[in-house]
CSV table of C-alpha atoms in Angstrom, one decimal:
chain,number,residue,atom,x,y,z
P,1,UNK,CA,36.0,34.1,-13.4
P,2,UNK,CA,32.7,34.2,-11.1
P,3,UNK,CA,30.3,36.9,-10.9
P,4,UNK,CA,30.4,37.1,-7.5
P,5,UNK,CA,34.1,36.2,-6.6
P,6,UNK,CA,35.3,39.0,-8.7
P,7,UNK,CA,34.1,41.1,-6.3
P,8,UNK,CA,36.2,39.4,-3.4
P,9,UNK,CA,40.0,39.2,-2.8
P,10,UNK,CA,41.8,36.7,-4.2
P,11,UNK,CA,42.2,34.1,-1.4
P,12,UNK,CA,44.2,30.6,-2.1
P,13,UNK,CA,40.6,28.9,-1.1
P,14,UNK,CA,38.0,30.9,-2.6
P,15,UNK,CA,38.1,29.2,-6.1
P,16,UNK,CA,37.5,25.8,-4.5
P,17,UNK,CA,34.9,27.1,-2.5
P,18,UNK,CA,33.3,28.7,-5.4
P,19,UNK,CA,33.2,25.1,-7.3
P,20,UNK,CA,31.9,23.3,-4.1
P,21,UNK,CA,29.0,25.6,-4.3
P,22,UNK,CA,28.5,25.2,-8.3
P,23,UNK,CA,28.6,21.5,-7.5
P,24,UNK,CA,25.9,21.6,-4.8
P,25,UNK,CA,23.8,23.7,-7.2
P,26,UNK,CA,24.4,21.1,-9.8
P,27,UNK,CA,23.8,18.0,-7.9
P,28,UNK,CA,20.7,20.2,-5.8
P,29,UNK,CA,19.2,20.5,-10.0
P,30,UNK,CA,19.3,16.5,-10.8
P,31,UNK,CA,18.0,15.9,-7.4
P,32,UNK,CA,15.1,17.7,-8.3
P,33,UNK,CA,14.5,16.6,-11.5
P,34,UNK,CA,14.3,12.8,-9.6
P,35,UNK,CA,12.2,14.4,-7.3
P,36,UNK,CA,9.7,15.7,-10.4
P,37,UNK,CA,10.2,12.0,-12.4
P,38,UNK,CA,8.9,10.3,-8.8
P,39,UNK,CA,6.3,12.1,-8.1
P,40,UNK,CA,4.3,12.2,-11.8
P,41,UNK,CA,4.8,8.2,-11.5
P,42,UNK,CA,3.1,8.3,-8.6
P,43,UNK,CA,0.7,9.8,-9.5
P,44,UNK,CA,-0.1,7.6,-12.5
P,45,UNK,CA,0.5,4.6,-10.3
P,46,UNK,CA,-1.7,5.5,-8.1
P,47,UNK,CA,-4.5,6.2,-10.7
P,48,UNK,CA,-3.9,2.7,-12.0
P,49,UNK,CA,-4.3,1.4,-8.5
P,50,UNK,CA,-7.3,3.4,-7.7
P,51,UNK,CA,-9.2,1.7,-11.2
P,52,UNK,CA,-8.1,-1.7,-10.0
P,53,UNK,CA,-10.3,-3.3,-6.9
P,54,UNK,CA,-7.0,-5.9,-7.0
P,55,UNK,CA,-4.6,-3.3,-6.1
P,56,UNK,CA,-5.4,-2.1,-3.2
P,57,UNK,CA,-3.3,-2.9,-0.9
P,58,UNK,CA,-0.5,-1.1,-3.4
P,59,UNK,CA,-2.5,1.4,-3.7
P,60,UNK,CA,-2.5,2.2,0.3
P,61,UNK,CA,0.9,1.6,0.9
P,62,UNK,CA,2.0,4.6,-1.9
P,63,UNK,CA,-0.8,6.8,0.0
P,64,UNK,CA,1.3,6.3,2.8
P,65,UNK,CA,2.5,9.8,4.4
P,66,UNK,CA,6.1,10.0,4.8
P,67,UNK,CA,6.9,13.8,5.5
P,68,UNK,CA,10.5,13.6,6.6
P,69,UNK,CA,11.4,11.1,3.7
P,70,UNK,CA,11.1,13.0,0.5
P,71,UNK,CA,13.6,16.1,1.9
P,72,UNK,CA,16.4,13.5,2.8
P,73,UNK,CA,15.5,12.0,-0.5
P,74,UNK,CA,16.6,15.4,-2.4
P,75,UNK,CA,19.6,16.5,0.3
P,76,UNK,CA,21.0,12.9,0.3
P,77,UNK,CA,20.5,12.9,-3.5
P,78,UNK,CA,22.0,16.3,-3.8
P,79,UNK,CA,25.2,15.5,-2.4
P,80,UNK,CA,26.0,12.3,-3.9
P,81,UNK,CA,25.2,14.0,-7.3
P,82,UNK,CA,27.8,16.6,-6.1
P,83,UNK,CA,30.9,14.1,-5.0
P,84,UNK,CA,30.3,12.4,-8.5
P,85,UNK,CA,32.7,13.6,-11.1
P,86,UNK,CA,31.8,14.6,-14.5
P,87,UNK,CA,33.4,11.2,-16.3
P,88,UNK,CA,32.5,8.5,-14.2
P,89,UNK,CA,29.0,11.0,-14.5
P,90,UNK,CA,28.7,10.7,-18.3
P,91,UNK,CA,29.8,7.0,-18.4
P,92,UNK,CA,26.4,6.5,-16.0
P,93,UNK,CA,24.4,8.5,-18.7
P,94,UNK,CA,26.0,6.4,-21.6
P,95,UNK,CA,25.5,3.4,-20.3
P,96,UNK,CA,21.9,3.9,-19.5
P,97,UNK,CA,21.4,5.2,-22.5
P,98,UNK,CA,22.7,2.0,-24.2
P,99,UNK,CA,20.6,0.0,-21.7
P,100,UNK,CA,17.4,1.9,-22.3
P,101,UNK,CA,17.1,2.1,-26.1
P,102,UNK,CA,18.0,-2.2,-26.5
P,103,UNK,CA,15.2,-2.5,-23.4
P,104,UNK,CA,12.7,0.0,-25.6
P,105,UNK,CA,13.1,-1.7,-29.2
P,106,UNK,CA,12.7,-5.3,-26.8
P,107,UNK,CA,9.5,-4.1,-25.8
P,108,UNK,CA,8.3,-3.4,-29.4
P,109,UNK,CA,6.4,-0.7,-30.6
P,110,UNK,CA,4.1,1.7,-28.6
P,111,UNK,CA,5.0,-0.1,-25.8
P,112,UNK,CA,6.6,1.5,-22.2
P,113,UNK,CA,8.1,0.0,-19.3
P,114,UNK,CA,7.0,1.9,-15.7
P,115,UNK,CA,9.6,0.0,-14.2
P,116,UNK,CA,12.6,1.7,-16.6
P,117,UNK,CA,11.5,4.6,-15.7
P,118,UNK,CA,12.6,3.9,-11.7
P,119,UNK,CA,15.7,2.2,-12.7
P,120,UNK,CA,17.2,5.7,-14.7
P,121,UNK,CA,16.6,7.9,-11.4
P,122,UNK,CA,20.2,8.0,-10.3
P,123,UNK,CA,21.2,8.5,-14.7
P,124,UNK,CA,18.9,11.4,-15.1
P,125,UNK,CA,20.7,13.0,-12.2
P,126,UNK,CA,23.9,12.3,-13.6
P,127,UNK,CA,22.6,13.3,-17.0
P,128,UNK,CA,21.3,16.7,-15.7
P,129,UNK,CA,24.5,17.4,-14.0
P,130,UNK,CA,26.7,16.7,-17.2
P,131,UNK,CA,24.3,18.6,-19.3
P,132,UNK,CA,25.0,22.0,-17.1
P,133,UNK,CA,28.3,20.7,-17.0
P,134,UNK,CA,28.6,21.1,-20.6
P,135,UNK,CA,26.3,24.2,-21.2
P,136,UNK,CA,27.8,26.4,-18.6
P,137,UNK,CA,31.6,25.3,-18.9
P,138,UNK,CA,32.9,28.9,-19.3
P,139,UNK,CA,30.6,31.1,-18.4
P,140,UNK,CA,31.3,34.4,-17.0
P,141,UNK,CA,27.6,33.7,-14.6
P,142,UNK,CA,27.9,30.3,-14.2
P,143,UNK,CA,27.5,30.3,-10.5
P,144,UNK,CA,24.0,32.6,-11.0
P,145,UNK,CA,22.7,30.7,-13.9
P,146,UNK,CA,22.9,27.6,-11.7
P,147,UNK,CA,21.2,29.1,-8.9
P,148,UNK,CA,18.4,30.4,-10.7
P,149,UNK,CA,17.9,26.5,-12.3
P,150,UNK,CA,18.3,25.7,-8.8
P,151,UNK,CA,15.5,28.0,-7.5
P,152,UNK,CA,13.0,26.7,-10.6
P,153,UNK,CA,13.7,22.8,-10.6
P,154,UNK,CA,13.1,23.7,-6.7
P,155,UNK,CA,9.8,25.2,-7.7
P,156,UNK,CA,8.6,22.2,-10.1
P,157,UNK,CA,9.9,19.4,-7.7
P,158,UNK,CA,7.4,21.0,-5.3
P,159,UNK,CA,4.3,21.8,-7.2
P,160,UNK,CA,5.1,18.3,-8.4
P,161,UNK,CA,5.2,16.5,-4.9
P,162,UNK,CA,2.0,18.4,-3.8
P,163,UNK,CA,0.3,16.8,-6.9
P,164,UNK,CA,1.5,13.5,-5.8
P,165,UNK,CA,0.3,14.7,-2.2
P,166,UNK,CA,-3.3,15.8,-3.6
P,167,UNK,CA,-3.9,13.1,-5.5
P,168,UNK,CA,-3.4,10.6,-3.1
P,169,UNK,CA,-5.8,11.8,-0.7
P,170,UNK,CA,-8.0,12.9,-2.7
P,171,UNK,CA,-8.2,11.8,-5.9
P,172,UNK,CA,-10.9,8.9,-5.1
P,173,UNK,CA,-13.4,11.5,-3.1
P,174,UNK,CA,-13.4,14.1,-5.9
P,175,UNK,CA,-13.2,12.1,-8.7
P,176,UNK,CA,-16.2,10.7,-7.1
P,177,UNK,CA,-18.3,13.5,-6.5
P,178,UNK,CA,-16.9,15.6,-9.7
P,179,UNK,CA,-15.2,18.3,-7.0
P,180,UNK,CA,-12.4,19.2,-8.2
P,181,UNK,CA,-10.8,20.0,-11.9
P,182,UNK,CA,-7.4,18.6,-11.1
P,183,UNK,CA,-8.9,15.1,-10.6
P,184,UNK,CA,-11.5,15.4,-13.3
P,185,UNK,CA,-8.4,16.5,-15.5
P,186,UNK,CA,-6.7,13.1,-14.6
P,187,UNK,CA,-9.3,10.6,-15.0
P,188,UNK,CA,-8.6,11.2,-18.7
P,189,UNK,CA,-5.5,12.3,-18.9
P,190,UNK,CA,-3.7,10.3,-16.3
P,191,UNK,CA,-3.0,7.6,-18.3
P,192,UNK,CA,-0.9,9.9,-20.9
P,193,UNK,CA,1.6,10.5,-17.5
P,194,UNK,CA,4.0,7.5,-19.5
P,195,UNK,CA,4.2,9.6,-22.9
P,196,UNK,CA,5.1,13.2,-21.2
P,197,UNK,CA,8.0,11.5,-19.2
P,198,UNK,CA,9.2,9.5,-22.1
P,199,UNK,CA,9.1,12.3,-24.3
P,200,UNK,CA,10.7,14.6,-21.5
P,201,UNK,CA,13.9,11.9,-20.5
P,202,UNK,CA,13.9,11.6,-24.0
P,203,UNK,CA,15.2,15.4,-25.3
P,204,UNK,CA,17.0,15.1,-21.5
P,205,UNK,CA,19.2,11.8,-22.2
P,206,UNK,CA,19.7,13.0,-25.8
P,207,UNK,CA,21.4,16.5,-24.4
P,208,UNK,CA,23.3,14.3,-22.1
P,209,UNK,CA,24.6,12.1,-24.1
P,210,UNK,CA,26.3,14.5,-26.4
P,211,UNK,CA,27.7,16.4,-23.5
P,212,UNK,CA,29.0,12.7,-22.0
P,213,UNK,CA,30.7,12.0,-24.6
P,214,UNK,CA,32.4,15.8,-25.5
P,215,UNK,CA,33.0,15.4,-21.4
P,216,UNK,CA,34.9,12.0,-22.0
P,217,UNK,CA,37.0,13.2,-25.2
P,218,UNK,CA,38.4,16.4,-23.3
P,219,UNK,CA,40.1,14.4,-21.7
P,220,UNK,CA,42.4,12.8,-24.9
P,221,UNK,CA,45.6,14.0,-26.3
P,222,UNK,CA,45.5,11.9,-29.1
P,223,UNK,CA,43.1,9.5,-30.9
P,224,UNK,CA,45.1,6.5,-29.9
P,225,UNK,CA,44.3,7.4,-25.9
P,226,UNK,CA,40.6,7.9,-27.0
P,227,UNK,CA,40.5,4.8,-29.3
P,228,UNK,CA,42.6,2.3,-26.2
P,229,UNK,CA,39.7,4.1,-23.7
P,230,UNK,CA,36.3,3.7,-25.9
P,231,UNK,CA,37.1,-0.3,-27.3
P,232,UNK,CA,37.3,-1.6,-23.8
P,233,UNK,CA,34.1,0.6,-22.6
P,234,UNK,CA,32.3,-0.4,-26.1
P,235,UNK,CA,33.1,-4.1,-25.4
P,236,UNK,CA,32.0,-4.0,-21.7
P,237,UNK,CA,28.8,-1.8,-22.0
P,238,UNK,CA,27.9,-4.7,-25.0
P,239,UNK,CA,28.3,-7.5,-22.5
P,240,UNK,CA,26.5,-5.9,-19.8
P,241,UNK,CA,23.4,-4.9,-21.8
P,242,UNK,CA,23.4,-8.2,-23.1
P,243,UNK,CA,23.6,-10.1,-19.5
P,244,UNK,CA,20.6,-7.5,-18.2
P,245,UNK,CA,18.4,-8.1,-21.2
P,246,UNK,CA,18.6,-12.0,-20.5
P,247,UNK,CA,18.4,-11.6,-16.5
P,248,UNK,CA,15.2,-9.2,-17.4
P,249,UNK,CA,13.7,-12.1,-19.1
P,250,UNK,CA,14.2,-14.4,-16.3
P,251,UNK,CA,13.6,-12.9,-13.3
P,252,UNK,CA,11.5,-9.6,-12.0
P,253,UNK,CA,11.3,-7.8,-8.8
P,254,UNK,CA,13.2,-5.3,-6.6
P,255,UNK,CA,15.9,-8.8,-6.3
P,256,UNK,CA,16.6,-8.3,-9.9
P,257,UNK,CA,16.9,-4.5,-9.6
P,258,UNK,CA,19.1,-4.4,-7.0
P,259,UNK,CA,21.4,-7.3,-9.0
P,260,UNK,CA,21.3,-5.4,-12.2
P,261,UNK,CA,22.7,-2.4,-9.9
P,262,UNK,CA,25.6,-4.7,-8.4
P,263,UNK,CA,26.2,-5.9,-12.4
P,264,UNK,CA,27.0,-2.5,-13.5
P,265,UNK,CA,28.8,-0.6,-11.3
P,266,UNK,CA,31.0,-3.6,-10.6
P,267,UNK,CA,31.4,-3.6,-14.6
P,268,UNK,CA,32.2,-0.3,-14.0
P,269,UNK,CA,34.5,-0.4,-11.6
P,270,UNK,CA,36.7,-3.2,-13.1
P,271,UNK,CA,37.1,-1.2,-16.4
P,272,UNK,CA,38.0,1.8,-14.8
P,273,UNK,CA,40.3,-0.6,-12.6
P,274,UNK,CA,42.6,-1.1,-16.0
P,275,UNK,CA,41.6,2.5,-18.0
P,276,UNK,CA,40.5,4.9,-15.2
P,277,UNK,CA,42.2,6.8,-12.7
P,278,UNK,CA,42.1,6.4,-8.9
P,279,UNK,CA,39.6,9.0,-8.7
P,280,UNK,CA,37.1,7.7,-10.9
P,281,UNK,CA,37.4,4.5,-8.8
P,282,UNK,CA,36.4,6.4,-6.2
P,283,UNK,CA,33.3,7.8,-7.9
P,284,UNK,CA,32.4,4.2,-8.9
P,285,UNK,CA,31.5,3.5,-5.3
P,286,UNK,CA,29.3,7.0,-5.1
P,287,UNK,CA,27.2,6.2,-8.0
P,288,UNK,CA,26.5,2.5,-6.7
P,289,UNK,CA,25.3,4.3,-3.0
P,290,UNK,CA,23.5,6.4,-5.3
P,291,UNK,CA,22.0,3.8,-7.4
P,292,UNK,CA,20.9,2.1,-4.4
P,293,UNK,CA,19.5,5.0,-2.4
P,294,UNK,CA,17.2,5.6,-5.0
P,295,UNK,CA,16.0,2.0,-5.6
P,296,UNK,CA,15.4,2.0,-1.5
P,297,UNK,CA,13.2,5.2,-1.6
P,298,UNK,CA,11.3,4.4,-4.2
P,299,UNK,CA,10.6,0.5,-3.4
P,300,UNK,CA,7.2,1.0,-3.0
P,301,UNK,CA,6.6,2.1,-6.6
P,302,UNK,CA,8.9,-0.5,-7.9
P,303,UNK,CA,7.0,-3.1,-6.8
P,304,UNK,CA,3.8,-1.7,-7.8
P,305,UNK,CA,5.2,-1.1,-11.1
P,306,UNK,CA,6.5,-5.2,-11.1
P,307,UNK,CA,3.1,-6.4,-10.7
P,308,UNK,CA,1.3,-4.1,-13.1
């Protein structure tokens, strides 16, 4: 089944262990991506900031070094994105998905929202992890493929994080005295930042999405089950994405980020209460302490990207 359990005994504990570590792997992949997603808008915040005399103090507190914080952000990250199970995983992704294309065609065109951006952190992990869910469901290296996605979203999360590390301590000085190319690069080009991440959560949520729902079908023995499970999500998602878009109107701010958070797992969690199984119930309550760990790491962009 795995490459390198084949080459073990067969032991009553060795198949779970083997899916504990392809979870891990998994999870360790969206964390990353989050991690590469945080630090490019950091980077264009920051750029913003450093243009703007008003912004200063913003500016400042995102220069901030914080060495410890960004390693729990990926571990705690990792793990939550690991407990999460594949359907209450792809019901994240849809619903985002939902949330995000009503927010977009709201904005009108050419328009972008920084702020959406911060709010789909936790769904892009979930969306990476359905995605491999999906793409690797029976193969014969599953376990190595994952750890070799591992090694290179590893390898981007960091080149990314020292960018976001360069930049903001030394982006004004060499910008300044024309030193160095990376700067010079992004006094032009730092304010395209928006369109590459758009473009790239774009192809990410569409692969998720069809992978959430083939994830969610599997599950089905018939068309009625699928039919009594996907009216009472269709209904609720409708309502919720109408409630947000109104209480986005009216209210702004890390307050309304971290009610629009409370609104949808609680949603969630009812719906599952009446079509779900106990697990999934369970999972509910991961994805809202994942919803709201990355809203606490990353409050200093989110208010940065509220006032811009």
């Amino acid at each position: 089944m795995f490459s390198l359990g084949s080459w073990l005994p067969a032991l009553p504990g060795l198949a779970w262990g083997w899916a504990l570590l392809d979870a891990l792997l998994q999870g360790l992949v969206g964390a990353c991506a989050v991690s590469v997603l945080c630090s490019l808008l950091k980077v264009y915040l920051y750029i913003q900031c450093a243009n703007n005399p008003e912004r200063q103090a913003e500016k400042e507190v995102m220069a901030a070094r914080r060495p410890l914080l960004e390693p729990l952000q990926v571990l705690v990250l990792t793990a939550l994105l690991a407990l999460v199970g594949s359907r209450v995983a792809a019901l994240v992704v849809l619903e985002f998905s939902l949330r995000a294309v009503c927010t977009i065609l709201s904005l009108g065109k050419g328009a972008h929202s920084s702020q959406l951006y911060l709010l789909c952190q936790y769904s892009l992990g979930c969306g990476v992890s359905c995605g491999l869910t999906f793409l690797l469901e029976g193969a014969p290296h599953r376990t190595w493929n994952l750890a070799l996605a591992a090694g290179l979203a590893g390898l981007l999360a960091l080149h990314a994080r020292r960018l976001a590390r360069h930049v903001c301590a030394l982006f004004e000085l060499h910008s300044r005295q024309r030193y160095c190319g990376l700067c010079l690069l992004l006094l032009p080009a730092g304010h395209g930042i928006p369109r590459l991440l758009r473009n790239a959560l774009g192809l990410t949520f569409a692969v998720a999405d069809l992978a959430a729902v083939e994830l969610i079908n599997r599950d089905f023995l018939s068309t009625g089950e699928a039919v009594r499970f996907w009216t009472p999500l269709s209904i609720c998602y409708t309502l919720l994405v109408v409630y947000m878009q109104e209480e986005s109107r009216q209210s702004t701010g890390r307050g309304a980020a971290f009610r629009t958070v409370l609104v949808r797992m609680g949603g969630l969690f009812i719906l599952l209460l009446t079509v779900g199984r106990w697990t999934d119930i369970l999972h509910v309550l991961v994805s809202l302490l994942g919803e709201l760990w990355c809203l606490l790491h990353s409050g200093a962009l989110l208010e940065s990207c509220c006032r811009q």
